[in-house]
Structure formats: C-alpha cells, structure tokens
Amino acid sequence: MQTLSKDWMRISFLLLGGVLILFIVWPLAQTVLSSKPGILWQTLLDREVFSSIAITFYSSLIATGIAFLTGVPLAYLLARSTFPGKRLIEGIIDLPIVVPHSAVGIALLMLFGRQGVLGRAFAPLGIKFVSAVPGIVIAMLFVSMSYLVNAARDGFASVDPRLEKVARTLGASQWRALWHVSFPLAWRSILSGMILMWARGLSEFGAVIILSYHPTVAPVLLYTRFESYGLDYARPLATILILSCLVVFVGLRMLTGRSR
Amino acid sequence: MQTLSKDWMRISFLLLGGVLILFIVWPLAQTVLSSKPGILWQTLLDREVFSSIAITFYSSLIATGIAFLTGVPLAYLLARSTFPGKRLIEGIIDLPIVVPHSAVGIALLMLFGRQGVLGRAFAPLGIKFVSAVPGIVIAMLFVSMSYLVNAARDGFASVDPRLEKVARTLGASQWRALWHVSFPLAWRSILSGMILMWARGLSEFGAVIILSYHPTVAPVLLYTRFESYGLDYARPLATILILSCLVVFVGLRMLTGRSR
Amino acid sequence: MTYLAIDALNVEIGGFALRDFSLNANRGEYTIILGPTGAGKTILLETIAGLHPVRSGRITVEGEEITHLPPEDRRIGFVYQDYMLFPHLSVERNLGFGLDMRRIDRHSAITKVQEAARLLGIEHLLPRMPASLSGGEKQRVALARALVIEPRLLLLDEPLSALDPERRESLQQELSRAHDRLSTTTLHVTHDFEEAISLGDRIAVINSGRIEQVGTVDDIFRHPASQFVARFMGARNLFTGVIKHQEEGSVLSIDGIKIAVVTDRHGPAHVSIRPEDILISRGKLDSSARNSYSGRISKIVDRGPLIYVTVCVPLPFVVIITRRSLTQMALEVGMEVYIAFKASAVHVF
Amino acid sequence: MTYLAIDALNVEIGGFALRDFSLNANRGEYTIILGPTGAGKTILLETIAGLHPVRSGRITVEGEEITHLPPEDRRIGFVYQDYMLFPHLSVERNLGFGLDMRRIDRHSAITKVQEAARLLGIEHLLPRMPASLSGGEKQRVALARALVIEPRLLLLDEPLSALDPERRESLQQELSRAHDRLSTTTLHVTHDFEEAISLGDRIAVINSGRIEQVGTVDDIFRHPASQFVARFMGARNLFTGVIKHQEEGSVLSIDGIKIAVVTDRHGPAHVSIRPEDILISRGKLDSSARNSYSGRISKIVDRGPLIYVTVCVPLPFVVIITRRSLTQMALEVGMEVYIAFKASAVHVF
C-alpha cells in the first residue's frame, strides 16, 4: 500500500513532466526525422545556405573570442576579489538574458548605427556595424556573453586561491601563477562556457536581424525563406540548424558532468 | 612593490572587464535616457502598443503557469529520485537554451500548424496555434521553461528529504508532506525561476514571429515598426520593453541573493 | 504478550541491508539499540516507521500488522539526531503539525500542544522560530513534536549525540522523565555505551544489520554472546549501585561493598573504573587512594606486554599490570592481594 | 647576527590582526610557533611569505629587508597543512615548478628535482599525479617542492595535523632528518603541544596575533611568562631525559632519577605523567607501581574539590588528590611523603 501510494504521486508527476519533455522533444525530433538526407545535402550545397552558416559560425566564434579576452579576466576578478559594486556587476552580467532581443537590436543600433556615437567613431577605421559582420558579432556578444562569464567565474571560484599563493612563493609572478595554475584548472569550465556561449550566439535571431539583414546569418535566412516561400522550403535549413546545435550540445554535455 | 604589481594585473583586468560591462550598459542606458517621458507615455497610450504589451505579458504568464504545473513536479522528481534516463531528461531540459529561435518556430509550426499532427488534433476543440495566442504561448514555453525547471530542481534539492520523512511519521501523506514542507521551503527558488522564465518569455522574438505575426507581441511589434518606419519610431517601444525588463530583473535580484 | 514484534525483517537500501532482523518489546519498555556507527541503526528505525519498503518479514504493534502500512497511518513518533524541525513553522506549529495532519479539532489540538510543551518545559519557546533555538531546545521541541501525536511507539535516532556534554545530561534526564510519565514504548538508537547503560531497561546490540545480543545491561556486560559484543563493550570495571552522601563524601554501595566516589549525584547510578587505574599489591596499602580492598585473584590473562588480573573482592575487578610487575610480585591465581584506586578515578554516570 | 628578524609587524586581514609582532631566528634554527587554533598562525606565515600587505614594521633576512618584496622574489618555501599540490601537474613537475618559474636551465633543474626527491624518499612517485598519492606522500612532495628552490627560509603551516598518528611520527622524523641535513632556517606552526616539544629548538607561543613567550621547551614549561602560556601548557608532569633498555625494561634517566617506562624507543625523549595518575602516601608503598620515590611536599594549591600537591624528589612532581585525602593524610608543606605511579602511566613522546 505504501509503495502503491508512493507510486501514485510519482506516476502523476512523471506523466505531467512527461508532457513537458514530449513538448520539447517531439517538434525537434519530427523536424529532424521528416527531412530526407538527400534534401539536407542539397540544401547544404546551396551557396546562400552555406555562406549564411559560415557567417553564423565565425561571427559567433569572434564574439566568443572577444568575450574570452574581456570576460574571463572579469570572471577572475569576480571569483577572487571583493570590491564595492561587485554585486551590481554580477547583475549587469546576467541582464542580457532577460532583455528582449529585438530591443537589444534597437539599443545596439542607436549606439553603433550610422548616426550612433560609436558608429561614427569607428567609421574612419573602415568598420561599420549596420549590414556588416561586426554588427552580427556585437549582437551575438550582447545576448550570449553571460554564459561564458558565469561559467568562467564558477571555474575560477572552484580553484583554491592558496594554490596560487604557493606558486607565488615558488617564484611565479601574479600573472604566471594565474596562467600556470588557476587557468589550467579552470579551463574545463571556461571551455564549456565558451561552447555554450558560441551555441547561444548561433541561435540568436532578434538582435541580429535588426542590425544586419545582409550579410545574412542562418537563423535570419531561415526566417526569410519561411516568409517568402513557406514552411516546406524552410524545413531543411531548420533541420540543419537543429542538428548542428544538438552536436554542439552533446559535446558540451560530454565535456562537463552537468553543463549548468 | 608587491601591491603595485598586484594592482597592475588587477587594473588591466578591470579595464578589459570594464569594456564588456560598458558594452552592456551603454546601449541600454542610452536608449532609456534619450527617450523623453512624454513620448513614452504617448506610446503607451497607443492602442496597438498597449495590446501588444498586454498579449506579451499574459502569454508569458500562461506559459509560466503551464511550466509550473508540468515542470515543477518534474523538478521534484529530478531532485528526489534517481531513475534510468535521468541525465538524459536533464539534458533535454537544457536543450532549448541552444536551439536557434527561428528553428524552434519552424519545428513548432510543423507540429502545431494547420497541417501538423497536434494542430489538426486541437482544431476540433477550437484551439488554433497559428496567428493565435496559443501559438505565442507554446513558443514562449519552449524557449523559457528550462529556467523554471532548473530553479525548482535546485530549490527542492536544497530541502533535506528527512523533513518530509518526519512529516510522514506525523501523519502527512506523501502529497501533503510535499505540499506543507518541501514546497514552502523551495518556494523562493521556484518563484525566482518563475520570474526569470516569465522575463525570458517576454523577450522572445524569433520563435514567436514564425508562429504568430498577428496577434502581435511587443518584441515583434518593435521589429515591424523598425522595419516599416525606422529607428526613431521604434525607440520609445524599445525603451518601454527594456524598462519593464529592468524592473522585473531588479525585483528578481532582490528576491534572491543571486539569481542563478 | 509482546507489544512490538519485529520478525525476520529483510530490507535492502542502497548497499545496506537488514537481514532476518527480529526484535520484540513489551508495552512501555525503553529499549536501547546499541551499535557502532554504520551498523544500520537509522535505516532500522526508518524501516519501522514505514519509510523503506520491506522485502520480507513482519512488524506488528499490539498484534496489528503494520509491515506495509504507509508511515502516516502507523502513529510512530520519530526524532532524528539533527532535530529536523520544520524551519518555516514556529515551534507551536511544529508541535501542532501532527495534529493538523490528523485533522484533530482546533481546540483539543491547542490543549495537546500546551501539554506536550509543559511536559518538556518549552512553553516559553512556542512563538519562536526553530532557527533561533539552541541545540538542546531544538531537541526538546523535536521530542515534544513526536510525543504530541501520542505515538504507539517512539523512535529516537541518536537523540543526544549532537549535544554538548552538559546539555546531554539534562536532556537525558528529560528523556527518562518523559518516559516515566508517559511510558511510551521506546526504541532509542545510540553508539554511545554509557548513554545505553544509563537509559536502557534493556539493550539490543546490533552490528551490520543484525542483532548480536539482547538483554539487560548486566547480561550484555557480564555474558557477551559474541566476540563482537565483547569487543564493543571493552574491558571495563562496570558496576551498578546506589550513591549516598555521607560525612566523608559520596559513597556507592554495591552488594555491601562501598566505593568512595566524587560526584554530586545520589540514588541509583553506574560507575566504571579503568583497569589501568587500579593498583594491586601484596601488602595493605596506606595511600591517597580512598578505595582499598582485599580480595583473591581469580584469573590472570596474558596479553603480551600487559597482563589482565581479575581480583574478586568478591566483586570482580579487572586490573591491568605490566609483565614485570607480575613477575616481581609473583602473582598467582588464588593468591590474596590488595587493590586500591582513587575516588577520582571512579567514573559515575 | 640574527638571520631572520621580524620587527614590530602590524598586519590586518579581514577581521584578524597581527599587532607589533616581533620574532628573531638564527641561521639554521628550527622555531616552533605554538598557539591555539585561530591564533592567526597561518596569516603570520603568509605575511612572512609576502602574501599579505604589511601596514608597518620590518622583515629582514640576512640583513636584507624584504618587507615589501613580492613573494616570488623572497625565496621562502611554504608548505600548507593540506599540501596544495598542483593537481594538474605530475609530482615531478610539481617539484620542478619553482625551478621553471626561476628559469633554471633544464639540466640542473632535473638534477635538483632528483636530489630533493631522494632526500625525502619519493623518487618512485615522480611520474605519479597528486590525486593518486596518500596523505603522507602528498606531504613529502609538498615539502620537497618547497625545498627544491633552496629557500632562505622554510615555513611549515601545521604540516603534520592532516596525517593519521602513525604517518605523523614518520613524517616528523623526516622533517628532523631534512632539517639536520639542510639546516634550512625553519618556522613551523602548530597547535599541538607534543609536536612542538619533540621538534623545536625553541618555541614561540602566540595568541591572538601576539607573541606570548619565546624560549626553550623548558623555559616555557617551567617559567610560563603569562597566564595564557601557563593555561595552554596545562598542568602536566613533563620531563626530558634519555631512555635506555635494561634487563627489567626501559628506563628513562633524568638528573640521576630513573623512571620505568613502557616503550620501544631509546635515546633522548620526553615523558609526561598526568597528575591524577600519581599516588601519594605517607608510608612506603609496595605495589604494582614500578615507579616509587620519596620526596618532600614543596607546595599545596587548593582548587576547590581537587588539591594540587607538588612533591620534590627533588624533581618536582605535581599530584592531584581529593580534599578528603588531604585531610585524611594530614598533608602539609615540608612533609616527607612517598609517590608512586605505574610504568604504563608514563607517556613517552
């Protein structure tokens, strides 16, 4: 009787949760399974598709690189120091998760657009953000950097600071202690943060479409194909995007015990 | 000398990190600060804006409600039981974070569209998903449920299961032990997960626009205004969206020590 | 008729198992379950409370089988070692929780909570939240919460081990007092030998999920049924008697023999004297040792460098001496000797 | 000239402070810093290593001021209590880390690593990763890693406290041996009284960021400079002498007095006898207690129920007796008495 009553609650919870799981898995599985491999291959050979995927991948890679150079040092400070305003900075890092993507696009456009302060500042250097790769990169950077900074901070926080102290007494400068001790030990966390950030950058649509319709990233291309030609024409590209994200995601899961 | 060398690394790290922080704060701040309150007020009174905001808020609320009913029981199982496939389910829960939003829209459309299996199944009940609120809700649910499930799971995991056991010996059924002991103790985590999920649902654009152009959610309205009339016309609505997300976010931060 | 009967219980939980576990208790009995850490004592109690599924075997209370009853229908009070008070409820609502769950009407619930609080002297704590209580207070609240439902059986999982020594003694008395008053049949699990002796009508010694011996303190101490029990009890001089305060100080009387002790307690008590604290000599001793007896050597056990000598006064005292002392004094079984130990070497509990 | 001079150091770190902290050490000296947990011992060592900014005061080594030098320029070896081996580097690369950082050329680096590994008997561990080592092995590797850079000063932060008792003794000998061989000036922090006595040329007792007393073991034990030192040392009978194996067993000789002990050790050693293990009597004792001396009472201190009697043999022994024994035996200062204790009551370390 006890096991039975126990099972009743478990079973109803599993059923309720199962609805949610099914809701996630079914659409993705159907999209992937209903596409014929031949059509997927043909789609991949389509110049427009191929170049959009290439632009998406490397824009997101550049955004990840920029976040690595600026966000990882910040993550180190957040993990190792206490300073006034630290909690504020942690809040700002998490902010992009909740700001509407199209509003991010508008806000970035106001600053980096042709009339924007930074847009005009960068123009003499030949860098323009509207309808250009730099625009795609900053849109991706904005919406996805939280993942890398948080993962790197957790990674550094799990390294005992006394390991660095010992390294110092052994003759390492502060910089070399970081490079030879803390960085290698936090590397798995940082790498998984980079992969998650990269994948999140790939998937961005709302902020990117406002800054750059051309060159076209894959999610935008998917949207325009759907708008212009309908569902059937958009499906192979959707399948390719879902599959590549799945590959990245499974790789991430294998790299870390739990990604979060 | 030691403090100086220490400061050099710190200072350069702070400068690098400062660039990133500035990159987040500046566009948002400029957007908000350059909008005149009068124009914001006028925009809010615009029927189209007001109804889009209302649709966005309550669609996201419904999505959060659905995730509460299905995801919180699942989170409880994930926190309390070990069963085969648990890691797989945890992976599936995290999946929506990395799937491109427009691909999510396509995948949902294939299942819930007029030709889709579920679309046809629900049609006799008078529920349609394309260009309708239910479509907005499922798009929001898909992209944002991870936040609630993960927060609830962490919340339940932090409640000692022996508290429930004691409640059982005191005469509580399994269900009442959950309701009177674990649920109230995990409530703060669950609530913060709900707020985060709701905010993430509000901000969704890519998946929603594919399922429902009309009725229009605020991020989509923002995009169409920008497309049709340009930046200046889109700015007040962007400001309103950013401000409302900021309010939600600050509330979240005050509710929990750290939101993640 | 036995009140609680556990019969050939088999349970398996994550690597740990109870095997053919049987134990009986009469109504009102206070049974101590004594075993080393990791002997499965908590799982045993949780199983009796209905928190783990049983593979085979039976549990009956008052003849009613409860083996497969869900915990909420068993009316068995449970106190965990680390209290497990509901942190979001006041002390009052913690105490009332079991009554609310059983849908007792509001008026008699308040009365019962008041009574339980009075019994354990925690009436002043009722409006407080658990986080603001000290360890001893939490323990009392946990005990009151278990007692308020008038349990058919009270299960205590190392209830004293999380307390510091002074608190421990007072809560130990509290437990005795509550048991004297309510005579709830109680199983009390502990790994502490002295706690077992001071509280138990009877003691069940368990090891790796199995009962090794059940009996009175004396049974177990004098006639250990197995190697394990003997080792776990250790070689100690353990006696039970009555302490009286006399002019020259406190004295414990056992079978006509008086032992001077240093204590504030009086009445029935246990004492132990470490074998290495007892001096042995062939002539009468005139020393600062206030306890001095003559007796006859009944046994000499050779354990390498140390020798265990049992001297019957006729109360048997075990004395540890070095091999050299043995040869020097030429001790032999049957020889008349004197033993002495200081009042301060007697441990009262 | 003093080799290490710490002069009026003031440091403040997150609620904890060193105040006017001064301490000197000669070249090659092994100084024990003894203090209770929370006395700021780790922060003191970290400050000497250059890991905390100094508010005021000076630290000099060989006359060179290092107060504000960054840690990497100090050449001070540091061993943390919990090893702090680099988990991502092999033992060999852990040992070589300091040489790599100092850009020692590859060939002589290999030689130095080999030498240090040989000194501590860990050559066979060189290819292993730290995670696969036992506690004792980790500790040896940490010590070798600190020694390989030929430090001007070696700082040891409770290096033995994380080990189990058997390992402890062997690593303690390792430490002595390494120090005898290299005579690196060493500061060794501990809260363990016996560890301090067995290792230290000299002991500095510290408490809440302040030096209470510096001196030899005897100085500190016999003439505690403050209430704190006296309390921290406790009331013990502590003696230092030489143990020899004789026909009848091991004997420790101190100033012509011989104490029978039970031990396998020989050579110089410390012993302690708990005051409550010593028997006092007015007549000669003929008992199993192998140590028996006559002496004169030099002091009687009344502490409530217990009385502390000091008997000079002439070696001073402190004996604890009950008030009743005192009156019964009518003990007085100057009286001739006998004391006795068993060989097994003598603690050798």
Short mmCIF file of C-alpha atoms in Angstrom, two decimals, chain B residues 4-251:
data_model
loop_
_atom_site.label_atom_id
_atom_site.label_comp_id
_atom_site.label_asym_id
_atom_site.label_seq_id
_atom_site.Cartn_x
_atom_site.Cartn_y
_atom_site.Cartn_z
CA LEU B 4 51.86 47.79 -7.19
CA SER B 5 52.48 44.67 -9.31
CA LYS B 6 49.27 43.25 -7.91
CA ASP B 7 47.47 46.38 -8.92
CA TRP B 8 48.82 46.22 -12.47
CA MET B 9 47.19 42.89 -13.15
CA ARG B 10 44.01 43.92 -11.37
CA ILE B 11 43.86 47.22 -13.21
CA SER B 12 44.33 45.68 -16.64
CA PHE B 13 41.71 43.03 -15.84
CA LEU B 14 39.31 45.68 -14.60
CA LEU B 15 39.88 47.70 -17.77
CA LEU B 16 39.22 44.69 -20.00
CA GLY B 17 36.16 43.69 -18.00
CA GLY B 18 35.05 47.33 -17.94
CA VAL B 19 34.86 47.32 -21.73
CA LEU B 20 32.44 44.41 -21.56
CA ILE B 21 30.34 46.00 -18.81
CA LEU B 22 30.25 49.25 -20.74
CA PHE B 23 29.19 47.35 -23.84
CA ILE B 24 26.17 46.00 -21.96
CA VAL B 25 25.25 49.15 -20.07
CA TRP B 26 25.85 51.88 -22.62
CA PRO B 27 23.35 50.84 -25.34
CA LEU B 28 20.64 50.14 -22.77
CA ALA B 29 21.29 53.34 -20.84
CA GLN B 30 21.42 55.46 -23.97
CA THR B 31 18.17 54.01 -25.25
CA VAL B 32 16.42 54.64 -21.96
CA LEU B 33 17.92 58.07 -21.28
CA SER B 34 17.43 59.52 -24.74
CA SER B 35 13.68 58.88 -24.67
CA LYS B 36 11.52 61.72 -23.43
CA PRO B 37 8.96 60.68 -20.76
CA GLY B 38 6.18 62.42 -22.70
CA ILE B 39 6.77 60.34 -25.79
CA LEU B 40 6.96 57.15 -23.72
CA TRP B 41 3.59 57.96 -22.20
CA GLN B 42 2.09 58.69 -25.56
CA THR B 43 3.46 55.39 -26.91
CA LEU B 44 1.92 53.51 -24.01
CA LEU B 45 -1.47 55.04 -24.81
CA ASP B 46 -1.17 53.81 -28.41
CA ARG B 47 -3.76 51.03 -28.61
CA GLU B 48 -1.56 48.80 -30.72
CA VAL B 49 1.37 49.10 -28.30
CA PHE B 50 -0.79 48.61 -25.26
CA SER B 51 -2.48 45.49 -26.59
CA SER B 52 0.82 44.01 -27.78
CA ILE B 53 2.32 44.52 -24.33
CA ALA B 54 -0.76 43.02 -22.72
CA ILE B 55 -0.61 40.00 -25.03
CA THR B 56 3.09 39.55 -24.34
CA PHE B 57 2.67 39.73 -20.58
CA TYR B 58 -0.22 37.38 -20.30
CA SER B 59 1.01 34.90 -22.90
CA SER B 60 4.23 34.61 -20.96
CA LEU B 61 2.21 34.28 -17.76
CA ILE B 62 0.21 31.42 -19.25
CA ALA B 63 3.41 29.74 -20.45
CA THR B 64 4.86 30.11 -16.95
CA GLY B 65 1.67 28.65 -15.49
CA ILE B 66 1.87 25.62 -17.79
CA ALA B 67 5.53 25.12 -16.90
CA PHE B 68 4.64 25.43 -13.22
CA LEU B 69 2.05 22.64 -13.49
CA THR B 70 4.22 20.30 -15.53
CA GLY B 71 7.80 21.39 -14.80
CA VAL B 72 7.70 21.76 -11.02
CA PRO B 73 6.57 18.12 -10.47
CA LEU B 74 9.30 17.07 -12.89
CA ALA B 75 11.82 19.19 -10.98
CA TYR B 76 10.73 17.45 -7.76
CA LEU B 77 11.35 14.04 -9.30
CA LEU B 78 14.74 15.15 -10.62
CA ALA B 79 15.73 16.43 -7.16
CA ARG B 80 14.46 13.45 -5.15
CA SER B 81 14.72 10.31 -7.25
CA THR B 82 17.31 8.50 -9.23
CA PHE B 83 15.97 6.66 -12.23
CA PRO B 84 17.36 5.48 -15.55
CA GLY B 85 17.37 8.23 -18.14
CA LYS B 86 17.58 10.98 -15.52
CA ARG B 87 20.65 12.51 -17.09
CA LEU B 88 19.01 12.38 -20.49
CA ILE B 89 15.98 14.25 -19.15
CA GLU B 90 18.24 16.86 -17.57
CA GLY B 91 19.91 17.28 -20.95
CA ILE B 92 16.56 17.71 -22.71
CA ILE B 93 15.54 20.35 -20.16
CA ASP B 94 18.64 22.39 -21.01
CA LEU B 95 18.32 21.91 -24.76
CA PRO B 96 16.03 24.89 -25.59
CA ILE B 97 18.79 27.30 -24.50
CA VAL B 98 20.91 26.41 -27.53
CA VAL B 99 18.37 25.70 -30.28
CA PRO B 100 18.09 28.67 -32.71
CA HIS B 101 14.88 30.53 -32.03
CA SER B 102 13.69 30.66 -35.60
CA ALA B 103 14.29 26.90 -35.93
CA VAL B 104 12.17 26.45 -32.79
CA GLY B 105 9.43 28.37 -34.55
CA ILE B 106 9.65 26.16 -37.64
CA ALA B 107 9.69 22.97 -35.55
CA LEU B 108 6.65 24.06 -33.55
CA LEU B 109 4.86 25.09 -36.71
CA MET B 110 5.39 21.66 -38.22
CA LEU B 111 3.69 20.05 -35.24
CA PHE B 112 1.12 22.67 -34.28
CA GLY B 113 0.48 24.21 -37.71
CA ARG B 114 -2.70 23.65 -39.67
CA GLN B 115 -1.16 20.56 -41.28
CA GLY B 116 0.64 19.44 -38.13
CA VAL B 117 -0.41 16.42 -36.10
CA LEU B 118 -1.28 18.40 -33.00
CA GLY B 119 -2.62 21.34 -34.94
CA ARG B 120 -5.21 19.05 -36.51
CA ALA B 121 -5.85 17.30 -33.18
CA PHE B 122 -6.63 20.54 -31.40
CA ALA B 123 -8.64 22.11 -34.25
CA PRO B 124 -11.95 20.41 -33.33
CA LEU B 125 -11.60 21.93 -29.84
CA GLY B 126 -11.44 25.34 -31.41
CA ILE B 127 -7.83 25.84 -30.46
CA LYS B 128 -5.55 27.03 -33.21
CA PHE B 129 -1.91 27.88 -32.84
CA VAL B 130 -1.03 29.81 -35.97
CA SER B 131 -1.68 33.53 -35.65
CA ALA B 132 -3.24 32.99 -32.26
CA VAL B 133 -2.36 33.35 -28.60
CA PRO B 134 -1.84 29.59 -28.06
CA GLY B 135 0.95 29.72 -30.65
CA ILE B 136 2.63 32.58 -28.78
CA VAL B 137 2.31 30.62 -25.55
CA ILE B 138 3.91 27.45 -26.85
CA ALA B 139 6.76 29.39 -28.44
CA MET B 140 7.44 31.17 -25.15
CA LEU B 141 7.07 27.93 -23.20
CA PHE B 142 9.60 26.16 -25.37
CA VAL B 143 12.36 28.73 -25.10
CA SER B 144 11.94 29.61 -21.41
CA MET B 145 10.89 26.51 -19.44
CA SER B 146 14.49 25.48 -18.71
CA TYR B 147 14.88 28.38 -16.28
CA LEU B 148 11.92 27.37 -14.12
CA VAL B 149 12.64 23.64 -14.09
CA ASN B 150 16.29 24.16 -13.17
CA ALA B 151 15.48 26.69 -10.43
CA ALA B 152 12.78 24.46 -8.95
CA ARG B 153 15.04 21.43 -9.03
CA ASP B 154 17.78 23.31 -7.19
CA GLY B 155 15.18 24.54 -4.70
CA PHE B 156 13.87 21.05 -3.94
CA ALA B 157 17.38 19.61 -3.79
CA SER B 158 18.25 22.03 -1.00
CA VAL B 159 15.42 20.75 1.25
CA ASP B 160 16.51 17.84 3.46
CA PRO B 161 14.39 14.84 2.43
CA ARG B 162 14.23 13.80 6.09
CA LEU B 163 11.97 16.79 6.76
CA GLU B 164 9.42 15.06 4.55
CA LYS B 165 10.05 11.76 6.29
CA VAL B 166 9.35 13.33 9.68
CA ALA B 167 6.17 14.86 8.26
CA ARG B 168 5.10 11.41 7.08
CA THR B 169 5.58 9.89 10.57
CA LEU B 170 3.47 12.78 11.91
CA GLY B 171 0.58 11.68 9.72
CA ALA B 172 1.09 13.53 6.45
CA SER B 173 0.51 11.63 3.22
CA GLN B 174 3.28 11.87 0.64
CA TRP B 175 1.38 14.58 -1.17
CA ARG B 176 0.70 16.61 1.99
CA ALA B 177 4.33 16.26 3.10
CA LEU B 178 5.35 17.77 -0.23
CA TRP B 179 2.74 20.49 -0.03
CA HIS B 180 3.25 21.51 3.60
CA VAL B 181 7.02 21.02 3.91
CA SER B 182 9.12 20.83 0.74
CA PHE B 183 7.06 23.17 -1.39
CA PRO B 184 7.04 26.12 1.04
CA LEU B 185 10.76 25.64 1.66
CA ALA B 186 11.57 25.56 -2.07
CA TRP B 187 9.14 28.37 -2.84
CA ARG B 188 11.68 31.19 -3.10
CA SER B 189 13.69 29.25 -5.67
CA ILE B 190 10.56 28.33 -7.59
CA LEU B 191 9.30 31.90 -7.55
CA SER B 192 12.60 33.28 -8.77
CA GLY B 193 12.59 30.63 -11.51
CA MET B 194 9.09 31.69 -12.48
CA ILE B 195 10.07 35.35 -12.69
CA LEU B 196 13.14 34.51 -14.78
CA MET B 197 11.07 32.30 -17.04
CA TRP B 198 8.42 34.95 -17.42
CA ALA B 199 11.02 37.60 -18.30
CA ARG B 200 12.68 35.27 -20.81
CA GLY B 201 9.27 34.55 -22.34
CA LEU B 202 8.57 38.29 -22.70
CA SER B 203 11.82 38.77 -24.54
CA GLU B 204 11.24 36.01 -27.14
CA PHE B 205 11.05 37.12 -30.73
CA GLY B 206 12.34 34.56 -33.22
CA ALA B 207 10.11 31.63 -32.34
CA VAL B 208 7.05 33.80 -31.77
CA ILE B 209 7.23 35.72 -35.04
CA ILE B 210 7.10 32.49 -37.06
CA LEU B 211 4.03 31.19 -35.25
CA SER B 212 2.11 34.41 -34.83
CA TYR B 213 2.57 37.68 -36.66
CA HIS B 214 -0.92 38.65 -35.57
CA PRO B 215 -1.80 38.91 -32.70
CA THR B 216 1.47 40.75 -32.26
CA VAL B 217 3.68 40.52 -29.18
CA ALA B 218 5.67 43.57 -28.18
CA PRO B 219 9.10 42.38 -29.46
CA VAL B 220 7.52 41.62 -32.84
CA LEU B 221 5.70 44.96 -32.92
CA LEU B 222 9.00 46.63 -32.16
CA TYR B 223 10.58 44.86 -35.11
CA THR B 224 7.78 45.66 -37.54
CA ARG B 225 7.77 49.32 -36.52
CA PHE B 226 11.51 49.44 -37.05
CA GLU B 227 11.17 47.77 -40.45
CA SER B 228 8.32 49.99 -41.55
CA TYR B 229 9.12 53.38 -40.06
CA GLY B 230 12.74 53.28 -38.88
CA LEU B 231 14.72 53.65 -35.72
CA ASP B 232 13.20 56.81 -34.28
CA TYR B 233 9.73 55.37 -34.37
CA ALA B 234 10.84 52.08 -32.76
CA ARG B 235 12.83 53.68 -29.95
CA PRO B 236 10.06 54.52 -27.43
CA LEU B 237 8.72 50.96 -27.53
CA ALA B 238 12.26 49.57 -27.11
CA THR B 239 12.66 51.83 -24.08
CA ILE B 240 9.43 50.60 -22.56
CA LEU B 241 10.43 46.97 -23.06
CA ILE B 242 13.89 47.50 -21.61
CA LEU B 243 12.49 49.37 -18.62
CA SER B 244 9.90 46.75 -17.83
CA CYS B 245 12.52 44.00 -18.02
CA LEU B 246 14.79 46.01 -15.75
CA VAL B 247 12.03 46.32 -13.17
CA VAL B 248 11.37 42.59 -13.29
CA PHE B 249 15.05 41.84 -13.09
CA VAL B 250 15.74 44.10 -10.12
CA GLY B 251 12.76 42.54 -8.37
#
